[in-house]
């Protein structure tokens, strides 16, 4: 069934950009931390900024830094980015009813800026009756610019900072995970997949395949979540 | 030069992986209805991944990291937003590292 496409206007883009501004603060903090940690991990400032510009995924980028040094670990890095961003598969699926009727170039352009903030803020805005699809792009582009600029600033500051461990900057990813888990934890149904994930991560880490730990945890959690679905809750 | 080529290659690989994630769900939904079981599996991934990040870091980091994680979760439960909670965690870990 072909629906008529939603509006896609400059005014909608501006509304989205305005929505994104309050969230610039957290984008900025992660960008600064990523820049400083990237320098510490041995990337050049140019490489760090390039990575932010073409990958645009804070959690995945910080996670990859942990397995950056050492072996030429391409497959673990590919798998890590894949599982860390697997939530975008769900979000993309959820956006199909909204963006599906748009011309392909507009939906593709919008999806390039798919991040948590854009998804959450634009979905919330849409629920208020503002169906302009460019709202999403507005949020995404502002988050993108904040992320790339903050990465550059973080690289610059990081060079004078000394060891980021002194300021516990290396804890930022664990801190992010702790706070996000606390917020996302809604039902006891999370327990099984989480235990499977912890067991997988620790086992892989113990066996020396540390760079696979995150990817393995994601796969173990997904399998457990799928298998446990429909059991008594 | 070699290390820089390696960096560029890895960045390209990361960009490919994240693009697959951004586009595949939207694209697949045109053909495949995502079943409740598949949906449950995908929905379990975010917390699973985060648990997989935290577990080895906590085991390796010991006391400062453990207490920092508890402080972060506590700040969320006390109604703080995530930025404040993470800053509370960072401060806790930084202070404990000075002490230990």
mmCIF file of C-alpha atoms in Angstrom:
data_model
loop_
_atom_site.group_PDB
_atom_site.id
_atom_site.type_symbol
_atom_site.label_atom_id
_atom_site.label_comp_id
_atom_site.label_asym_id
_atom_site.label_seq_id
_atom_site.Cartn_x
_atom_site.Cartn_y
_atom_site.Cartn_z
ATOM 1 C CA UNK A 1 0.000 0.000 0.000
ATOM 2 C CA UNK A 2 1.599 3.232 -1.163
ATOM 3 C CA UNK A 3 1.050 6.117 1.223
ATOM 4 C CA UNK A 4 1.605 9.732 0.262
ATOM 5 C CA UNK A 5 5.084 10.874 1.325
ATOM 6 C CA UNK A 6 5.456 12.980 4.481
ATOM 7 C CA UNK A 7 6.569 16.613 4.142
ATOM 8 C CA UNK A 8 10.319 17.205 3.964
ATOM 9 C CA UNK A 9 10.894 20.908 4.407
ATOM 10 C CA UNK A 10 13.574 23.370 5.448
ATOM 11 C CA UNK A 11 11.307 24.526 8.269
ATOM 12 C CA UNK A 12 11.179 20.936 9.551
ATOM 13 C CA UNK A 13 14.950 20.695 9.325
ATOM 14 C CA UNK A 14 15.235 23.876 11.424
ATOM 15 C CA UNK A 15 12.809 22.517 14.047
ATOM 16 C CA UNK A 16 14.948 19.383 14.307
ATOM 17 C CA UNK A 17 18.151 21.398 14.574
ATOM 18 C CA UNK A 18 16.643 23.427 17.424
ATOM 19 C CA UNK A 19 15.540 20.223 19.204
ATOM 20 C CA UNK A 20 19.083 18.861 19.033
ATOM 21 C CA UNK A 21 20.812 21.821 20.672
ATOM 22 C CA UNK A 22 20.223 20.827 24.335
ATOM 23 C CA UNK A 23 21.735 17.446 23.518
ATOM 24 C CA UNK A 24 24.828 19.095 22.099
ATOM 25 C CA UNK A 25 26.290 19.094 25.621
ATOM 26 C CA UNK A 26 26.542 15.323 25.895
ATOM 27 C CA UNK A 27 27.709 15.042 22.282
ATOM 28 C CA UNK A 28 30.420 17.516 23.196
ATOM 29 C CA UNK A 29 31.541 15.588 26.289
ATOM 30 C CA UNK A 30 31.796 12.292 24.367
ATOM 31 C CA UNK A 31 33.571 14.003 21.492
ATOM 32 C CA UNK A 32 36.135 15.566 23.816
ATOM 33 C CA UNK A 33 36.701 12.238 25.570
ATOM 34 C CA UNK A 34 36.975 10.359 22.290
ATOM 35 C CA UNK A 35 39.498 12.865 20.904
ATOM 36 C CA UNK A 36 41.671 12.681 24.017
ATOM 37 C CA UNK A 37 41.487 8.868 24.191
ATOM 38 C CA UNK A 38 42.223 8.537 20.470
ATOM 39 C CA UNK A 39 45.432 10.530 20.832
ATOM 40 C CA UNK A 40 46.391 8.345 23.803
ATOM 41 C CA UNK A 41 45.673 5.193 21.756
ATOM 42 C CA UNK A 42 48.091 6.379 19.089
ATOM 43 C CA UNK A 43 45.845 7.848 16.407
ATOM 44 C CA UNK A 44 46.780 11.146 14.821
ATOM 45 C CA UNK A 45 44.343 14.040 15.202
ATOM 46 C CA UNK A 46 43.561 13.790 11.490
ATOM 47 C CA UNK A 47 42.720 10.084 11.788
ATOM 48 C CA UNK A 48 40.512 10.677 14.834
ATOM 49 C CA UNK A 49 38.555 13.475 13.154
ATOM 50 C CA UNK A 50 38.256 11.470 9.939
ATOM 51 C CA UNK A 51 36.922 8.516 11.934
ATOM 52 C CA UNK A 52 34.313 10.711 13.619
ATOM 53 C CA UNK A 53 33.349 12.200 10.261
ATOM 54 C CA UNK A 54 32.800 8.902 8.438
ATOM 55 C CA UNK A 55 31.737 6.578 11.282
ATOM 56 C CA UNK A 56 29.752 8.974 13.526
ATOM 57 C CA UNK A 57 29.120 6.481 16.296
ATOM 58 C CA UNK A 58 30.537 7.501 19.648
ATOM 59 C CA UNK A 59 30.166 4.283 21.604
ATOM 60 C CA UNK A 60 31.536 2.115 18.793
ATOM 61 C CA UNK A 61 34.484 4.430 18.218
ATOM 62 C CA UNK A 62 35.458 4.533 21.904
ATOM 63 C CA UNK A 63 35.068 0.753 22.135
ATOM 64 C CA UNK A 64 37.312 0.228 19.102
ATOM 65 C CA UNK A 65 40.064 2.284 20.738
ATOM 66 C CA UNK A 66 40.344 -0.435 23.386
ATOM 67 C CA UNK A 67 41.331 -2.963 20.742
ATOM 68 C CA UNK A 68 43.145 -0.529 18.459
ATOM 69 C CA UNK A 69 46.726 -1.232 19.493
ATOM 70 C CA UNK A 70 48.426 -4.517 18.972
ATOM 71 C CA UNK A 71 47.492 -6.915 16.244
ATOM 72 C CA UNK A 72 45.899 -5.936 12.953
ATOM 73 C CA UNK A 73 42.492 -6.783 14.353
ATOM 74 C CA UNK A 74 40.230 -5.963 11.410
ATOM 75 C CA UNK A 75 37.616 -8.685 11.872
ATOM 76 C CA UNK A 76 37.096 -8.079 15.613
ATOM 77 C CA UNK A 77 36.772 -4.357 14.909
ATOM 78 C CA UNK A 78 34.261 -4.979 12.107
ATOM 79 C CA UNK A 79 32.246 -7.312 14.366
ATOM 80 C CA UNK A 80 32.411 -4.905 17.304
ATOM 81 C CA UNK A 81 31.093 -1.973 15.276
ATOM 82 C CA UNK A 82 28.402 -4.233 13.830
ATOM 83 C CA UNK A 83 27.047 -5.437 17.186
ATOM 84 C CA UNK A 84 27.462 -2.101 18.914
ATOM 85 C CA UNK A 85 25.316 -0.507 16.239
ATOM 86 C CA UNK A 86 22.902 -3.394 15.779
ATOM 87 C CA UNK A 87 20.310 -1.246 17.549
ATOM 88 C CA UNK A 88 20.261 0.903 14.395
ATOM 89 C CA UNK A 89 18.854 -2.094 12.509
ATOM 90 C CA UNK A 90 15.814 -1.967 14.782
ATOM 91 C CA UNK A 91 15.564 1.797 14.585
ATOM 92 C CA UNK A 92 15.830 1.688 10.791
ATOM 93 C CA UNK A 93 13.070 -0.915 10.699
ATOM 94 C CA UNK A 94 10.952 1.312 12.935
ATOM 95 C CA UNK A 95 11.500 4.267 10.583
ATOM 96 C CA UNK A 96 10.266 2.386 7.507
ATOM 97 C CA UNK A 97 6.586 3.417 7.889
ATOM 98 C CA UNK A 98 7.639 7.079 8.168
ATOM 99 C CA UNK A 99 10.448 7.353 5.597
ATOM 100 C CA UNK A 100 9.348 4.530 3.285
ATOM 101 C CA UNK A 101 7.163 6.725 1.027
ATOM 102 C CA UNK A 102 9.947 9.328 0.628
ATOM 103 C CA UNK A 103 12.093 9.394 -2.526
ATOM 104 C CA UNK A 104 15.067 7.068 -2.018
ATOM 105 C CA UNK A 105 17.663 9.838 -1.961
ATOM 106 C CA UNK A 106 15.872 11.623 0.902
ATOM 107 C CA UNK A 107 15.426 8.490 2.987
ATOM 108 C CA UNK A 108 19.042 7.433 2.329
ATOM 109 C CA UNK A 109 20.365 10.871 3.270
ATOM 110 C CA UNK A 110 18.323 10.792 6.482
ATOM 111 C CA UNK A 111 19.505 7.296 7.427
ATOM 112 C CA UNK A 112 23.158 8.379 7.126
ATOM 113 C CA UNK A 113 22.470 10.544 10.182
ATOM 114 C CA UNK A 114 20.742 7.797 12.171
ATOM 115 C CA UNK A 115 21.940 8.049 15.783
ATOM 116 C CA UNK A 116 20.127 7.470 19.064
ATOM 117 C CA UNK A 117 19.402 11.155 19.631
ATOM 118 C CA UNK A 118 17.959 11.700 16.155
ATOM 119 C CA UNK A 119 15.782 8.610 16.456
ATOM 120 C CA UNK A 120 14.448 9.439 19.912
ATOM 121 C CA UNK A 121 13.920 13.171 19.447
ATOM 122 C CA UNK A 122 12.403 12.932 15.968
ATOM 123 C CA UNK A 123 10.115 10.052 16.968
ATOM 124 C CA UNK A 124 8.930 12.072 19.948
ATOM 125 C CA UNK A 125 8.331 15.102 17.710
ATOM 126 C CA UNK A 126 6.441 12.955 15.210
ATOM 127 C CA UNK A 127 4.221 11.661 18.023
ATOM 128 C CA UNK A 128 3.146 15.260 18.648
ATOM 129 C CA UNK A 129 1.783 15.413 15.086
ATOM 130 C CA UNK A 130 4.796 17.009 13.364
ATOM 131 C CA UNK A 131 5.249 14.455 10.556
ATOM 132 C CA UNK A 132 7.873 16.491 8.653
ATOM 133 C CA UNK A 133 10.591 13.916 7.926
ATOM 134 C CA UNK A 134 13.300 16.589 7.719
ATOM 135 C CA UNK A 135 13.049 17.055 11.513
ATOM 136 C CA UNK A 136 15.080 13.858 11.807
ATOM 137 C CA UNK A 137 17.760 15.164 9.447
ATOM 138 C CA UNK A 138 17.928 18.430 11.401
ATOM 139 C CA UNK A 139 18.619 16.620 14.668
ATOM 140 C CA UNK A 140 21.130 14.327 12.963
ATOM 141 C CA UNK A 141 23.134 17.063 11.251
ATOM 142 C CA UNK A 142 23.490 19.156 14.436
ATOM 143 C CA UNK A 143 24.596 16.082 16.429
ATOM 144 C CA UNK A 144 27.051 15.230 13.638
ATOM 145 C CA UNK A 145 28.646 18.678 13.601
ATOM 146 C CA UNK A 146 28.928 18.735 17.414
ATOM 147 C CA UNK A 147 30.540 15.284 17.375
ATOM 148 C CA UNK A 148 33.139 16.070 14.701
ATOM 149 C CA UNK A 149 34.073 19.481 16.131
ATOM 150 C CA UNK A 150 34.324 18.084 19.683
ATOM 151 C CA UNK A 151 36.584 15.284 18.446
ATOM 152 C CA UNK A 152 38.982 17.869 17.036
ATOM 153 C CA UNK A 153 38.894 19.858 20.277
ATOM 154 C CA UNK A 154 39.477 16.690 22.298
ATOM 155 C CA UNK A 155 42.540 15.796 20.220
ATOM 156 C CA UNK A 156 43.916 19.277 20.716
ATOM 157 C CA UNK A 157 43.239 19.329 24.470
ATOM 158 C CA UNK A 158 44.323 15.719 24.856
ATOM 159 C CA UNK A 159 47.831 16.477 23.688
ATOM 160 C CA UNK A 160 48.335 18.747 26.707
ATOM 161 C CA UNK A 161 46.400 16.564 29.119
ATOM 162 C CA UNK A 162 48.952 13.877 29.799
ATOM 163 C CA UNK A 163 47.480 10.520 30.730
ATOM 164 C CA UNK A 164 43.660 10.526 30.339
ATOM 165 C CA UNK A 165 43.535 7.899 33.097
ATOM 166 C CA UNK A 166 44.254 10.639 35.646
ATOM 167 C CA UNK A 167 40.861 12.158 34.846
ATOM 168 C CA UNK A 168 39.295 8.706 34.457
ATOM 169 C CA UNK A 169 38.411 9.548 30.842
ATOM 170 C CA UNK A 170 38.919 5.890 29.979
ATOM 171 C CA UNK A 171 35.960 5.185 32.282
ATOM 172 C CA UNK A 172 33.574 7.192 30.108
ATOM 173 C CA UNK A 173 32.433 4.222 28.036
ATOM 174 C CA UNK A 174 31.811 2.066 31.124
ATOM 175 C CA UNK A 175 30.042 5.031 32.726
ATOM 176 C CA UNK A 176 27.892 5.495 29.648
ATOM 177 C CA UNK A 177 27.029 1.781 29.650
ATOM 178 C CA UNK A 178 26.178 1.823 33.359
ATOM 179 C CA UNK A 179 23.856 4.802 33.050
ATOM 180 C CA UNK A 180 22.219 3.595 29.825
ATOM 181 C CA UNK A 181 21.694 0.119 31.271
ATOM 182 C CA UNK A 182 20.128 1.598 34.397
ATOM 183 C CA UNK A 183 17.771 3.617 32.201
ATOM 184 C CA UNK A 184 16.918 0.822 29.771
ATOM 185 C CA UNK A 185 16.407 -1.849 32.422
ATOM 186 C CA UNK A 186 12.614 -2.173 32.461
ATOM 187 C CA UNK A 187 11.800 -5.841 33.076
ATOM 188 C CA UNK A 188 13.297 -8.970 34.555
ATOM 189 C CA UNK A 189 13.351 -10.354 30.996
ATOM 190 C CA UNK A 190 16.656 -8.506 30.521
ATOM 191 C CA UNK A 191 18.339 -10.758 33.075
ATOM 192 C CA UNK A 192 18.837 -13.891 30.935
ATOM 193 C CA UNK A 193 20.416 -12.179 27.921
ATOM 194 C CA UNK A 194 22.545 -10.021 30.205
ATOM 195 C CA UNK A 195 23.929 -13.011 32.114
ATOM 196 C CA UNK A 196 24.659 -14.751 28.804
ATOM 197 C CA UNK A 197 26.461 -11.616 27.600
ATOM 198 C CA UNK A 198 28.555 -11.251 30.757
ATOM 199 C CA UNK A 199 29.507 -14.938 30.683
ATOM 200 C CA UNK A 200 30.473 -14.731 27.005
ATOM 201 C CA UNK A 201 32.500 -11.537 27.462
ATOM 202 C CA UNK A 202 34.416 -12.842 30.475
ATOM 203 C CA UNK A 203 35.047 -16.238 28.884
ATOM 204 C CA UNK A 204 36.333 -14.716 25.644
ATOM 205 C CA UNK A 205 38.439 -12.232 27.575
ATOM 206 C CA UNK A 206 39.865 -14.979 29.782
ATOM 207 C CA UNK A 207 40.689 -17.133 26.763
ATOM 208 C CA UNK A 208 42.737 -14.290 25.320
ATOM 209 C CA UNK A 209 40.377 -13.175 22.589
ATOM 210 C CA UNK A 210 39.719 -9.859 24.301
ATOM 211 C CA UNK A 211 39.048 -7.982 21.077
ATOM 212 C CA UNK A 212 36.095 -10.315 20.406
ATOM 213 C CA UNK A 213 34.536 -9.891 23.866
ATOM 214 C CA UNK A 214 32.060 -7.122 22.958
ATOM 215 C CA UNK A 215 30.947 -8.749 19.712
ATOM 216 C CA UNK A 216 30.596 -12.105 21.472
ATOM 217 C CA UNK A 217 28.528 -10.546 24.254
ATOM 218 C CA UNK A 218 26.156 -8.969 21.737
ATOM 219 C CA UNK A 219 25.661 -12.219 19.841
ATOM 220 C CA UNK A 220 25.198 -14.236 23.051
ATOM 221 C CA UNK A 221 22.638 -11.720 24.300
ATOM 222 C CA UNK A 222 20.725 -11.728 21.009
ATOM 223 C CA UNK A 223 20.610 -15.535 20.878
ATOM 224 C CA UNK A 224 19.512 -15.747 24.509
ATOM 225 C CA UNK A 225 16.903 -13.038 23.951
ATOM 226 C CA UNK A 226 15.525 -14.853 20.923
ATOM 227 C CA UNK A 227 15.489 -18.260 22.602
ATOM 228 C CA UNK A 228 13.929 -16.974 25.806
ATOM 229 C CA UNK A 229 11.224 -15.051 23.945
ATOM 230 C CA UNK A 230 7.760 -16.303 24.788
ATOM 231 C CA UNK A 231 8.785 -18.194 27.895
ATOM 232 C CA UNK A 232 7.020 -17.247 31.088
ATOM 233 C CA UNK A 233 8.074 -13.825 32.163
ATOM 234 C CA UNK B 1 53.358 5.220 6.689
ATOM 235 C CA UNK B 2 52.385 1.632 7.377
ATOM 236 C CA UNK B 3 50.562 2.463 10.574
ATOM 237 C CA UNK B 4 48.675 5.299 8.903
ATOM 238 C CA UNK B 5 47.547 3.025 6.061
ATOM 239 C CA UNK B 6 46.352 0.570 8.676
ATOM 240 C CA UNK B 7 44.377 3.322 10.411
ATOM 241 C CA UNK B 8 42.717 4.421 7.167
ATOM 242 C CA UNK B 9 41.818 0.839 6.309
ATOM 243 C CA UNK B 10 40.294 0.210 9.735
ATOM 244 C CA UNK B 11 38.340 3.478 9.542
ATOM 245 C CA UNK B 12 36.936 2.361 6.177
ATOM 246 C CA UNK B 13 35.966 -1.011 7.662
ATOM 247 C CA UNK B 14 34.228 0.727 10.572
ATOM 248 C CA UNK B 15 32.367 3.035 8.192
ATOM 249 C CA UNK B 16 31.170 0.012 6.211
ATOM 250 C CA UNK B 17 29.968 -1.784 9.356
ATOM 251 C CA UNK B 18 28.057 1.201 10.669
ATOM 252 C CA UNK B 19 26.501 1.848 7.241
ATOM 253 C CA UNK B 20 25.267 -1.743 7.140
ATOM 254 C CA UNK B 21 23.566 -1.161 10.505
ATOM 255 C CA UNK B 22 22.047 2.185 9.479
ATOM 256 C CA UNK B 23 20.552 0.950 6.203
ATOM 257 C CA UNK B 24 19.810 -2.748 6.611
ATOM 258 C CA UNK B 25 16.847 -2.561 9.001
ATOM 259 C CA UNK B 26 15.056 0.014 6.887
ATOM 260 C CA UNK B 27 15.777 -1.929 3.717
ATOM 261 C CA UNK B 28 14.895 -5.367 5.123
ATOM 262 C CA UNK B 29 11.526 -4.139 6.346
ATOM 263 C CA UNK B 30 10.451 -3.815 2.717
ATOM 264 C CA UNK B 31 10.702 -7.565 2.260
ATOM 265 C CA UNK B 32 10.807 -9.303 5.604
ATOM 266 C CA UNK B 33 8.436 -8.781 8.472
ATOM 267 C CA UNK B 34 10.614 -8.911 11.562
ATOM 268 C CA UNK B 35 9.074 -11.668 13.688
ATOM 269 C CA UNK B 36 8.502 -11.203 17.429
ATOM 270 C CA UNK B 37 11.337 -13.654 18.125
ATOM 271 C CA UNK B 38 13.790 -11.786 15.892
ATOM 272 C CA UNK B 39 12.587 -8.556 17.446
ATOM 273 C CA UNK B 40 13.239 -9.959 20.934
ATOM 274 C CA UNK B 41 16.740 -11.007 19.908
ATOM 275 C CA UNK B 42 17.555 -7.605 18.425
ATOM 276 C CA UNK B 43 16.014 -5.843 21.412
ATOM 277 C CA UNK B 44 18.308 -7.766 23.777
ATOM 278 C CA UNK B 45 21.451 -6.531 22.024
ATOM 279 C CA UNK B 46 21.913 -3.038 23.516
ATOM 280 C CA UNK B 47 22.060 -4.140 27.166
ATOM 281 C CA UNK B 48 24.003 -7.280 26.234
ATOM 282 C CA UNK B 49 26.652 -5.259 24.438
ATOM 283 C CA UNK B 50 26.932 -2.831 27.320
ATOM 284 C CA UNK B 51 27.226 -5.688 29.813
ATOM 285 C CA UNK B 52 29.952 -7.124 27.589
ATOM 286 C CA UNK B 53 31.820 -3.822 27.692
ATOM 287 C CA UNK B 54 31.455 -3.413 31.448
ATOM 288 C CA UNK B 55 32.253 -6.933 32.664
ATOM 289 C CA UNK B 56 35.898 -7.210 31.515
ATOM 290 C CA UNK B 57 36.583 -3.551 32.388
ATOM 291 C CA UNK B 58 35.256 -4.056 35.919
ATOM 292 C CA UNK B 59 37.172 -7.308 36.415
ATOM 293 C CA UNK B 60 40.375 -5.666 35.198
ATOM 294 C CA UNK B 61 39.867 -2.305 36.909
ATOM 295 C CA UNK B 62 38.943 -3.656 40.326
ATOM 296 C CA UNK B 63 37.730 -1.392 43.109
ATOM 297 C CA UNK B 64 37.721 2.093 41.494
ATOM 298 C CA UNK B 65 35.819 0.865 38.435
ATOM 299 C CA UNK B 66 33.352 -1.182 40.512
ATOM 300 C CA UNK B 67 32.506 1.695 42.816
ATOM 301 C CA UNK B 68 32.422 4.099 39.879
ATOM 302 C CA UNK B 69 29.866 1.891 38.143
ATOM 303 C CA UNK B 70 27.735 1.716 41.295
ATOM 304 C CA UNK B 71 27.985 5.504 41.677
ATOM 305 C CA UNK B 72 26.864 6.004 38.075
ATOM 306 C CA UNK B 73 23.873 3.679 38.439
ATOM 307 C CA UNK B 74 23.035 5.285 41.798
ATOM 308 C CA UNK B 75 23.054 8.759 40.252
ATOM 309 C CA UNK B 76 20.660 7.574 37.523
ATOM 310 C CA UNK B 77 18.356 6.022 40.116
ATOM 311 C CA UNK B 78 18.389 9.234 42.126
ATOM 312 C CA UNK B 79 16.896 10.897 39.082
ATOM 313 C CA UNK B 80 19.992 12.511 37.629
ATOM 314 C CA UNK B 81 20.249 12.738 33.855
ATOM 315 C CA UNK B 82 22.821 10.600 32.109
ATOM 316 C CA UNK B 83 25.370 13.366 31.708
ATOM 317 C CA UNK B 84 25.394 14.104 35.454
ATOM 318 C CA UNK B 85 25.509 10.374 36.259
ATOM 319 C CA UNK B 86 28.520 9.819 34.008
ATOM 320 C CA UNK B 87 30.322 12.838 35.440
ATOM 321 C CA UNK B 88 29.643 11.435 38.936
ATOM 322 C CA UNK B 89 31.165 8.127 37.814
ATOM 323 C CA UNK B 90 34.224 9.788 36.261
ATOM 324 C CA UNK B 91 34.836 11.845 39.405
ATOM 325 C CA UNK B 92 34.495 8.792 41.642
ATOM 326 C CA UNK B 93 36.963 6.756 39.587
ATOM 327 C CA UNK B 94 39.458 9.622 39.307
ATOM 328 C CA UNK B 95 39.395 10.206 43.092
ATOM 329 C CA UNK B 96 39.650 6.507 43.966
ATOM 330 C CA UNK B 97 42.629 6.105 41.635
ATOM 331 C CA UNK B 98 44.430 8.811 43.564
ATOM 332 C CA UNK B 99 43.770 6.924 46.811
ATOM 333 C CA UNK B 100 44.514 3.359 45.714
#
